[in-house]
Amino acid sequence: MNISNSSVKDPLGDETIAEQIVSVLVSVMTGLVVFSLGCTVDVWKLLGHIRKPQGVLVGFLCQFGIMPLTGFLLSLVFNLKPAHAVVILITGCCPGGISSNIFTACMDGDIDLSIAMTGCSTVLALGMMPLCLLVYSQYWVQTGSISIPYSTIGLTLATLLVPVACGVLVNHKWPKAAKIFLRVGLVIGPLIYLIAGIFSTLQYPGSWHTDTAVLIVSTIFPVIGYGMGFTISVLLRQPWHRCRTIAMETGAQNIQVCFTVIQLSFAPKLLEDIVILPIIYSISQGSIAFLLTGAFQIHKRTHVPKSQHPMSPPETLNPN
């Protein structure tokens, strides 16, 4: 499959008006979501985690070490097409998103660590995503199977730094307004999934008729991410609530960023073949996180000692 001549998007190419509108819409909405993400970052708490970076470093290892490597190995094991393999790599290199913060809260995790990891990974993705692609995509690039638009990807990621910085500033100066923007981001995030799904169905009707291997990899990739994040945290002797946090941050990627990168970086003819991967990944990561949080809440309710249950009667003094 040689697509090196058509893999990079040409800004002066034959994009339809609908494709241009969707590209702009997804980019603007992603900027708003990333801005709301910045509104969750408390500068002082972030500095505290930077001063004691054990949890952040473990998360960095999982986010930009384990996930890209896992995506690379899955692509080889299932013999994915070069374009599919590259999108799996992009998905694995994406930073965490607001969804990981929500999942962490439902799992009684370390919210401050989750927000710090999300903020740090968003900034670090500017360099780490192109670097990981450069390292892991050589298997397909050297054969001439595909050309990676590093400059376009780097520029797209760089533009996301501005709304993140603005969100951090708003949260620092006007915390009440930041909470409002966060609620807006929580609404816009799912809308991007919905728009991308509807658009891919209408504009790229053949995208859902993909290989079975693509469906399997996109479905199990977040499951492996959750599991590896938790396992590595346990091996590195992190507290249990941090293990759950790092697991959520590892498996739950910012799919909005992934959509924006592939939408702005690859040609429309190629998008029909690759746009389905992040959609399936987002469905899988949300479904698995829902099951995990439900199981955790059931476990917490059924295994809390009666004396610690909020509805248990107060202890009486022993008369003896």
GROMACS .gro file of C-alpha atoms in nm:
model
  320
    1MET     CA    1   0.000   0.000   0.000
    2ASN     CA    2   0.195   0.298  -0.126
    3ILE     CA    3   0.023   0.623  -0.032
    4SER     CA    4   0.325   0.845   0.007
    5ASN     CA    5   0.204   1.080  -0.266
    6SER     CA    6  -0.142   1.136  -0.121
    7SER     CA    7  -0.094   1.105   0.254
    8VAL     CA    8  -0.013   1.468   0.330
    9LYS     CA    9  -0.289   1.724   0.307
   10ASP     CA   10  -0.234   1.994   0.047
   11PRO     CA   11  -0.382   2.323   0.173
   12LEU     CA   12  -0.447   2.420  -0.190
   13GLY     CA   13  -0.583   2.079  -0.280
   14ASP     CA   14  -0.932   1.977  -0.385
   15GLU     CA   15  -1.099   1.984  -0.043
   16THR     CA   16  -1.472   2.029  -0.065
   17ILE     CA   17  -1.644   2.316   0.113
   18ALA     CA   18  -1.799   2.067   0.359
   19GLU     CA   19  -1.457   1.926   0.446
   20GLN     CA   20  -1.317   2.275   0.499
   21ILE     CA   21  -1.608   2.369   0.723
   22VAL     CA   22  -1.571   2.052   0.932
   23SER     CA   23  -1.194   2.103   0.961
   24VAL     CA   24  -1.241   2.458   1.089
   25LEU     CA   25  -1.527   2.358   1.319
   26VAL     CA   26  -1.335   2.068   1.474
   27SER     CA   27  -1.026   2.288   1.518
   28VAL     CA   28  -1.220   2.568   1.689
   29MET     CA   29  -1.410   2.329   1.916
   30THR     CA   30  -1.090   2.146   2.006
   31GLY     CA   31  -0.935   2.481   2.095
   32LEU     CA   32  -1.229   2.552   2.326
   33VAL     CA   33  -1.201   2.209   2.488
   34VAL     CA   34  -0.826   2.251   2.542
   35PHE     CA   35  -0.892   2.600   2.680
   36SER     CA   36  -1.138   2.456   2.932
   37LEU     CA   37  -0.875   2.195   3.014
   38GLY     CA   38  -0.636   2.475   3.103
   39CYS     CA   39  -0.907   2.619   3.327
   40THR     CA   40  -0.872   2.313   3.553
   41VAL     CA   41  -0.501   2.371   3.619
   42ASP     CA   42  -0.413   2.531   3.952
   43VAL     CA   43  -0.069   2.685   3.914
   44TRP     CA   44   0.035   2.626   4.276
   45LYS     CA   45  -0.080   2.265   4.284
   46LEU     CA   46   0.092   2.207   3.951
   47LEU     CA   47   0.416   2.350   4.091
   48GLY     CA   48   0.377   2.123   4.393
   49HIS     CA   49   0.365   1.815   4.172
   50ILE     CA   50   0.662   1.945   3.973
   51ARG     CA   51   0.863   1.983   4.294
   52LYS     CA   52   0.769   1.627   4.393
   53PRO     CA   53   0.732   1.471   4.049
   54GLN     CA   54   0.716   1.101   4.134
   55GLY     CA   55   0.355   1.062   4.021
   56VAL     CA   56   0.396   1.287   3.717
   57LEU     CA   57   0.709   1.100   3.607
   58VAL     CA   58   0.534   0.763   3.633
   59GLY     CA   59   0.249   0.906   3.428
   60PHE     CA   60   0.497   1.043   3.173
   61LEU     CA   61   0.653   0.697   3.141
   62CYS     CA   62   0.314   0.542   3.076
   63GLN     CA   63   0.179   0.817   2.850
   64PHE     CA   64   0.474   0.863   2.616
   65GLY     CA   65   0.663   0.539   2.675
   66ILE     CA   66   0.416   0.254   2.713
   67MET     CA   67   0.130   0.377   2.492
   68PRO     CA   68   0.330   0.451   2.173
   69LEU     CA   69   0.524   0.126   2.214
   70THR     CA   70   0.198  -0.065   2.263
   71GLY     CA   71   0.050   0.096   1.952
   72PHE     CA   72   0.358   0.003   1.752
   73LEU     CA   73   0.352  -0.360   1.869
   74LEU     CA   74  -0.022  -0.395   1.806
   75SER     CA   75   0.026  -0.260   1.454
   76LEU     CA   76   0.294  -0.520   1.387
   77VAL     CA   77   0.111  -0.812   1.547
   78PHE     CA   78  -0.213  -0.741   1.357
   79ASN     CA   79  -0.026  -0.641   1.039
   80LEU     CA   80  -0.210  -0.310   1.000
   81LYS     CA   81  -0.182  -0.100   0.687
   82PRO     CA   82   0.073   0.183   0.716
   83ALA     CA   83  -0.195   0.454   0.737
   84HIS     CA   84  -0.381   0.267   1.013
   85ALA     CA   85  -0.059   0.206   1.201
   86VAL     CA   86   0.034   0.576   1.194
   87VAL     CA   87  -0.308   0.680   1.327
   88ILE     CA   88  -0.278   0.421   1.606
   89LEU     CA   89   0.059   0.578   1.692
   90ILE     CA   90  -0.092   0.927   1.689
   91THR     CA   91  -0.372   0.808   1.917
   92GLY     CA   92  -0.122   0.651   2.157
   93CYS     CA   93   0.086   0.971   2.166
   94CYS     CA   94  -0.207   1.200   2.244
   95PRO     CA   95  -0.215   1.365   2.587
   96GLY     CA   96  -0.482   1.303   2.847
   97GLY     CA   97  -0.810   1.493   2.834
   98ILE     CA   98  -1.093   1.613   3.055
   99SER     CA   99  -1.250   1.267   3.042
  100SER     CA  100  -0.953   1.122   3.233
  101ASN     CA  101  -1.011   1.380   3.509
  102ILE     CA  102  -1.378   1.278   3.532
  103PHE     CA  103  -1.292   0.908   3.540
  104THR     CA  104  -1.033   0.975   3.812
  105ALA     CA  105  -1.292   1.154   4.025
  106CYS     CA  106  -1.532   0.860   3.988
  107MET     CA  107  -1.251   0.623   4.093
  108ASP     CA  108  -1.165   0.828   4.406
  109GLY     CA  109  -0.823   0.898   4.258
  110ASP     CA  110  -0.581   1.186   4.306
  111ILE     CA  111  -0.761   1.470   4.126
  112ASP     CA  112  -0.470   1.713   4.163
  113LEU     CA  113  -0.230   1.459   4.015
  114SER     CA  114  -0.473   1.385   3.730
  115ILE     CA  115  -0.503   1.753   3.641
  116ALA     CA  116  -0.127   1.801   3.670
  117MET     CA  117  -0.062   1.501   3.445
  118THR     CA  118  -0.319   1.621   3.191
  119GLY     CA  119  -0.170   1.969   3.182
  120CYS     CA  120   0.189   1.846   3.159
  121SER     CA  121   0.111   1.586   2.892
  122THR     CA  122  -0.074   1.847   2.684
  123VAL     CA  123   0.235   2.070   2.683
  124LEU     CA  124   0.485   1.787   2.640
  125ALA     CA  125   0.286   1.638   2.351
  126LEU     CA  126   0.413   1.930   2.141
  127GLY     CA  127   0.751   1.758   2.125
  128MET     CA  128   0.676   1.402   2.226
  129MET     CA  129   0.416   1.323   1.960
  130PRO     CA  130   0.643   1.412   1.663
  131LEU     CA  131   0.934   1.239   1.840
  132CYS     CA  132   0.742   0.916   1.899
  133LEU     CA  133   0.614   0.921   1.541
  134LEU     CA  134   0.968   0.975   1.416
  135VAL     CA  135   1.094   0.676   1.618
  136TYR     CA  136   0.814   0.425   1.566
  137SER     CA  137   0.700   0.507   1.213
  138GLN     CA  138   1.041   0.440   1.057
  139TYR     CA  139   0.934   0.080   0.991
  140TRP     CA  140   0.679   0.206   0.738
  141VAL     CA  141   0.846   0.529   0.626
  142GLN     CA  142   1.171   0.359   0.518
  143THR     CA  143   0.978   0.129   0.289
  144GLY     CA  144   0.814   0.427   0.120
  145SER     CA  145   0.470   0.314   0.237
  146ILE     CA  146   0.369   0.649   0.386
  147SER     CA  147   0.494   1.002   0.438
  148ILE     CA  148   0.444   1.160   0.782
  149PRO     CA  149   0.361   1.535   0.782
  150TYR     CA  150   0.571   1.618   1.089
  151SER     CA  151   0.565   1.993   1.030
  152THR     CA  152   0.186   2.002   1.001
  153ILE     CA  153   0.142   1.790   1.312
  154GLY     CA  154   0.389   2.004   1.507
  155LEU     CA  155   0.216   2.325   1.397
  156THR     CA  156  -0.125   2.186   1.493
  157LEU     CA  157   0.000   2.092   1.838
  158ALA     CA  158   0.175   2.428   1.881
  159THR     CA  159  -0.150   2.612   1.822
  160LEU     CA  160  -0.306   2.417   2.111
  161LEU     CA  161  -0.056   2.567   2.357
  162VAL     CA  162  -0.218   2.909   2.327
  163PRO     CA  163  -0.565   2.807   2.453
  164VAL     CA  164  -0.407   2.595   2.729
  165ALA     CA  165  -0.201   2.891   2.853
  166CYS     CA  166  -0.506   3.118   2.834
  167GLY     CA  167  -0.709   2.867   3.036
  168VAL     CA  168  -0.441   2.847   3.306
  169LEU     CA  169  -0.435   3.228   3.323
  170VAL     CA  170  -0.814   3.249   3.352
  171ASN     CA  171  -0.817   2.991   3.633
  172HIS     CA  172  -0.541   3.182   3.815
  173LYS     CA  173  -0.703   3.525   3.779
  174TRP     CA  174  -1.074   3.446   3.761
  175PRO     CA  175  -1.141   3.100   3.913
  176LYS     CA  176  -1.522   3.145   3.909
  177ALA     CA  177  -1.521   3.213   3.536
  178ALA     CA  178  -1.289   2.912   3.486
  179LYS     CA  179  -1.554   2.682   3.635
  180ILE     CA  180  -1.807   2.809   3.380
  181PHE     CA  181  -1.566   2.750   3.091
  182LEU     CA  182  -1.499   2.399   3.225
  183ARG     CA  183  -1.869   2.316   3.208
  184VAL     CA  184  -1.876   2.444   2.851
  185GLY     CA  185  -1.581   2.221   2.767
  186LEU     CA  186  -1.757   1.919   2.915
  187VAL     CA  187  -2.045   1.980   2.673
  188ILE     CA  188  -1.832   2.058   2.367
  189GLY     CA  189  -1.609   1.750   2.407
  190PRO     CA  190  -1.885   1.495   2.338
  191LEU     CA  191  -2.013   1.719   2.057
  192ILE     CA  192  -1.683   1.674   1.875
  193TYR     CA  193  -1.727   1.296   1.894
  194LEU     CA  194  -2.081   1.335   1.762
  195ILE     CA  195  -1.983   1.570   1.478
  196ALA     CA  196  -1.689   1.352   1.378
  197GLY     CA  197  -1.906   1.040   1.380
  198ILE     CA  198  -2.188   1.198   1.176
  199PHE     CA  199  -1.945   1.358   0.932
  200SER     CA  200  -1.747   1.040   0.881
  201THR     CA  201  -2.069   0.848   0.817
  202LEU     CA  202  -2.199   1.100   0.562
  203GLN     CA  203  -1.875   1.208   0.400
  204TYR     CA  204  -1.686   0.880   0.429
  205PRO     CA  205  -1.952   0.606   0.417
  206GLY     CA  206  -1.687   0.343   0.352
  207SER     CA  207  -1.496   0.424   0.671
  208TRP     CA  208  -1.710   0.189   0.880
  209HIS     CA  209  -1.640  -0.100   0.644
  210THR     CA  210  -1.290  -0.142   0.775
  211ASP     CA  211  -1.069  -0.440   0.844
  212THR     CA  212  -1.145  -0.662   1.141
  213ALA     CA  213  -0.791  -0.607   1.266
  214VAL     CA  214  -0.856  -0.231   1.287
  215LEU     CA  215  -1.169  -0.290   1.496
  216ILE     CA  216  -0.984  -0.524   1.732
  217VAL     CA  217  -0.680  -0.298   1.779
  218SER     CA  218  -0.889   0.017   1.833
  219THR     CA  219  -1.101  -0.166   2.091
  220ILE     CA  220  -0.829  -0.335   2.296
  221PHE     CA  221  -0.576  -0.050   2.284
  222PRO     CA  222  -0.737   0.155   2.567
  223VAL     CA  223  -0.791  -0.164   2.770
  224ILE     CA  224  -0.418  -0.235   2.753
  225GLY     CA  225  -0.350   0.129   2.841
  226TYR     CA  226  -0.561   0.113   3.157
  227GLY     CA  227  -0.405  -0.217   3.258
  228MET     CA  228  -0.044  -0.117   3.191
  229GLY     CA  229  -0.083   0.217   3.365
  230PHE     CA  230  -0.215   0.049   3.678
  231THR     CA  231   0.040  -0.234   3.671
  232ILE     CA  232   0.342  -0.008   3.630
  233SER     CA  233   0.217   0.221   3.907
  234VAL     CA  234   0.186  -0.076   4.141
  235LEU     CA  235   0.534  -0.201   4.049
  236LEU     CA  236   0.676   0.145   4.121
  237ARG     CA  237   0.507   0.139   4.463
  238GLN     CA  238   0.264   0.426   4.409
  239PRO     CA  239  -0.029   0.467   4.654
  240TRP     CA  240  -0.348   0.293   4.545
  241HIS     CA  241  -0.538   0.612   4.468
  242ARG     CA  242  -0.248   0.724   4.246
  243CYS     CA  243  -0.241   0.386   4.073
  244ARG     CA  244  -0.603   0.435   3.973
  245THR     CA  245  -0.527   0.791   3.863
  246ILE     CA  246  -0.232   0.696   3.643
  247ALA     CA  247  -0.434   0.409   3.493
  248MET     CA  248  -0.711   0.649   3.388
  249GLU     CA  249  -0.462   0.904   3.252
  250THR     CA  250  -0.282   0.635   3.051
  251GLY     CA  251  -0.581   0.474   2.883
  252ALA     CA  252  -0.807   0.779   2.837
  253GLN     CA  253  -0.658   0.986   2.555
  254ASN     CA  254  -0.760   1.329   2.431
  255ILE     CA  255  -0.935   1.208   2.117
  256GLN     CA  256  -1.031   1.564   2.025
  257VAL     CA  257  -0.661   1.636   1.970
  258CYS     CA  258  -0.627   1.318   1.765
  259PHE     CA  259  -0.921   1.419   1.543
  260THR     CA  260  -0.772   1.765   1.490
  261VAL     CA  261  -0.427   1.631   1.402
  262ILE     CA  262  -0.545   1.378   1.145
  263GLN     CA  263  -0.814   1.612   1.005
  264LEU     CA  264  -0.559   1.888   0.939
  265SER     CA  265  -0.265   1.668   0.843
  266PHE     CA  266  -0.388   1.408   0.596
  267ALA     CA  267  -0.555   1.429   0.258
  268PRO     CA  268  -0.934   1.378   0.229
  269LYS     CA  269  -0.888   1.062   0.021
  270LEU     CA  270  -0.692   0.905   0.305
  271LEU     CA  271  -0.927   1.025   0.581
  272GLU     CA  272  -1.198   0.786   0.464
  273ASP     CA  273  -0.970   0.498   0.552
  274ILE     CA  274  -0.838   0.622   0.888
  275VAL     CA  275  -1.100   0.841   1.057
  276ILE     CA  276  -1.276   0.540   1.206
  277LEU     CA  277  -0.986   0.448   1.437
  278PRO     CA  278  -1.011   0.735   1.689
  279ILE     CA  279  -1.390   0.701   1.690
  280ILE     CA  280  -1.372   0.335   1.790
  281TYR     CA  281  -1.098   0.411   2.042
  282SER     CA  282  -1.310   0.682   2.206
  283ILE     CA  283  -1.610   0.449   2.231
  284SER     CA  284  -1.394   0.175   2.379
  285GLN     CA  285  -1.213   0.398   2.630
  286GLY     CA  286  -1.542   0.545   2.752
  287SER     CA  287  -1.716   0.207   2.780
  288ILE     CA  288  -1.426   0.043   2.965
  289ALA     CA  289  -1.389   0.340   3.201
  290PHE     CA  290  -1.764   0.326   3.273
  291LEU     CA  291  -1.737  -0.045   3.361
  292LEU     CA  292  -1.426   0.012   3.575
  293THR     CA  293  -1.577   0.301   3.770
  294GLY     CA  294  -1.900   0.104   3.819
  295ALA     CA  295  -1.709  -0.198   3.949
  296PHE     CA  296  -1.503   0.024   4.180
  297GLN     CA  297  -1.810   0.194   4.325
  298ILE     CA  298  -1.979  -0.142   4.383
  299HIS     CA  299  -1.663  -0.275   4.549
  300LYS     CA  300  -1.638   0.033   4.770
  301ARG     CA  301  -2.000   0.008   4.882
  302THR     CA  302  -1.990  -0.364   4.953
  303HIS     CA  303  -1.647  -0.383   5.118
  304VAL     CA  304  -1.648  -0.072   5.339
  305PRO     CA  305  -1.645  -0.181   5.705
  306LYS     CA  306  -1.977  -0.121   5.875
  307SER     CA  307  -1.818   0.110   6.132
  308GLN     CA  308  -1.691   0.333   5.850
  309HIS     CA  309  -2.017   0.341   5.656
  310PRO     CA  310  -2.174   0.690   5.659
  311MET     CA  311  -2.513   0.548   5.769
  312SER     CA  312  -2.374   0.338   6.055
  313PRO     CA  313  -2.471   0.437   6.412
  314PRO     CA  314  -2.213   0.614   6.628
  315GLU     CA  315  -1.992   0.398   6.847
  316THR     CA  316  -2.088   0.371   7.214
  317LEU     CA  317  -1.841   0.377   7.498
  318ASN     CA  318  -1.761   0.049   7.664
  319PRO     CA  319  -1.894   0.077   8.020
  320ASN     CA  320  -1.614  -0.149   8.137
   0.00000   0.00000   0.00000
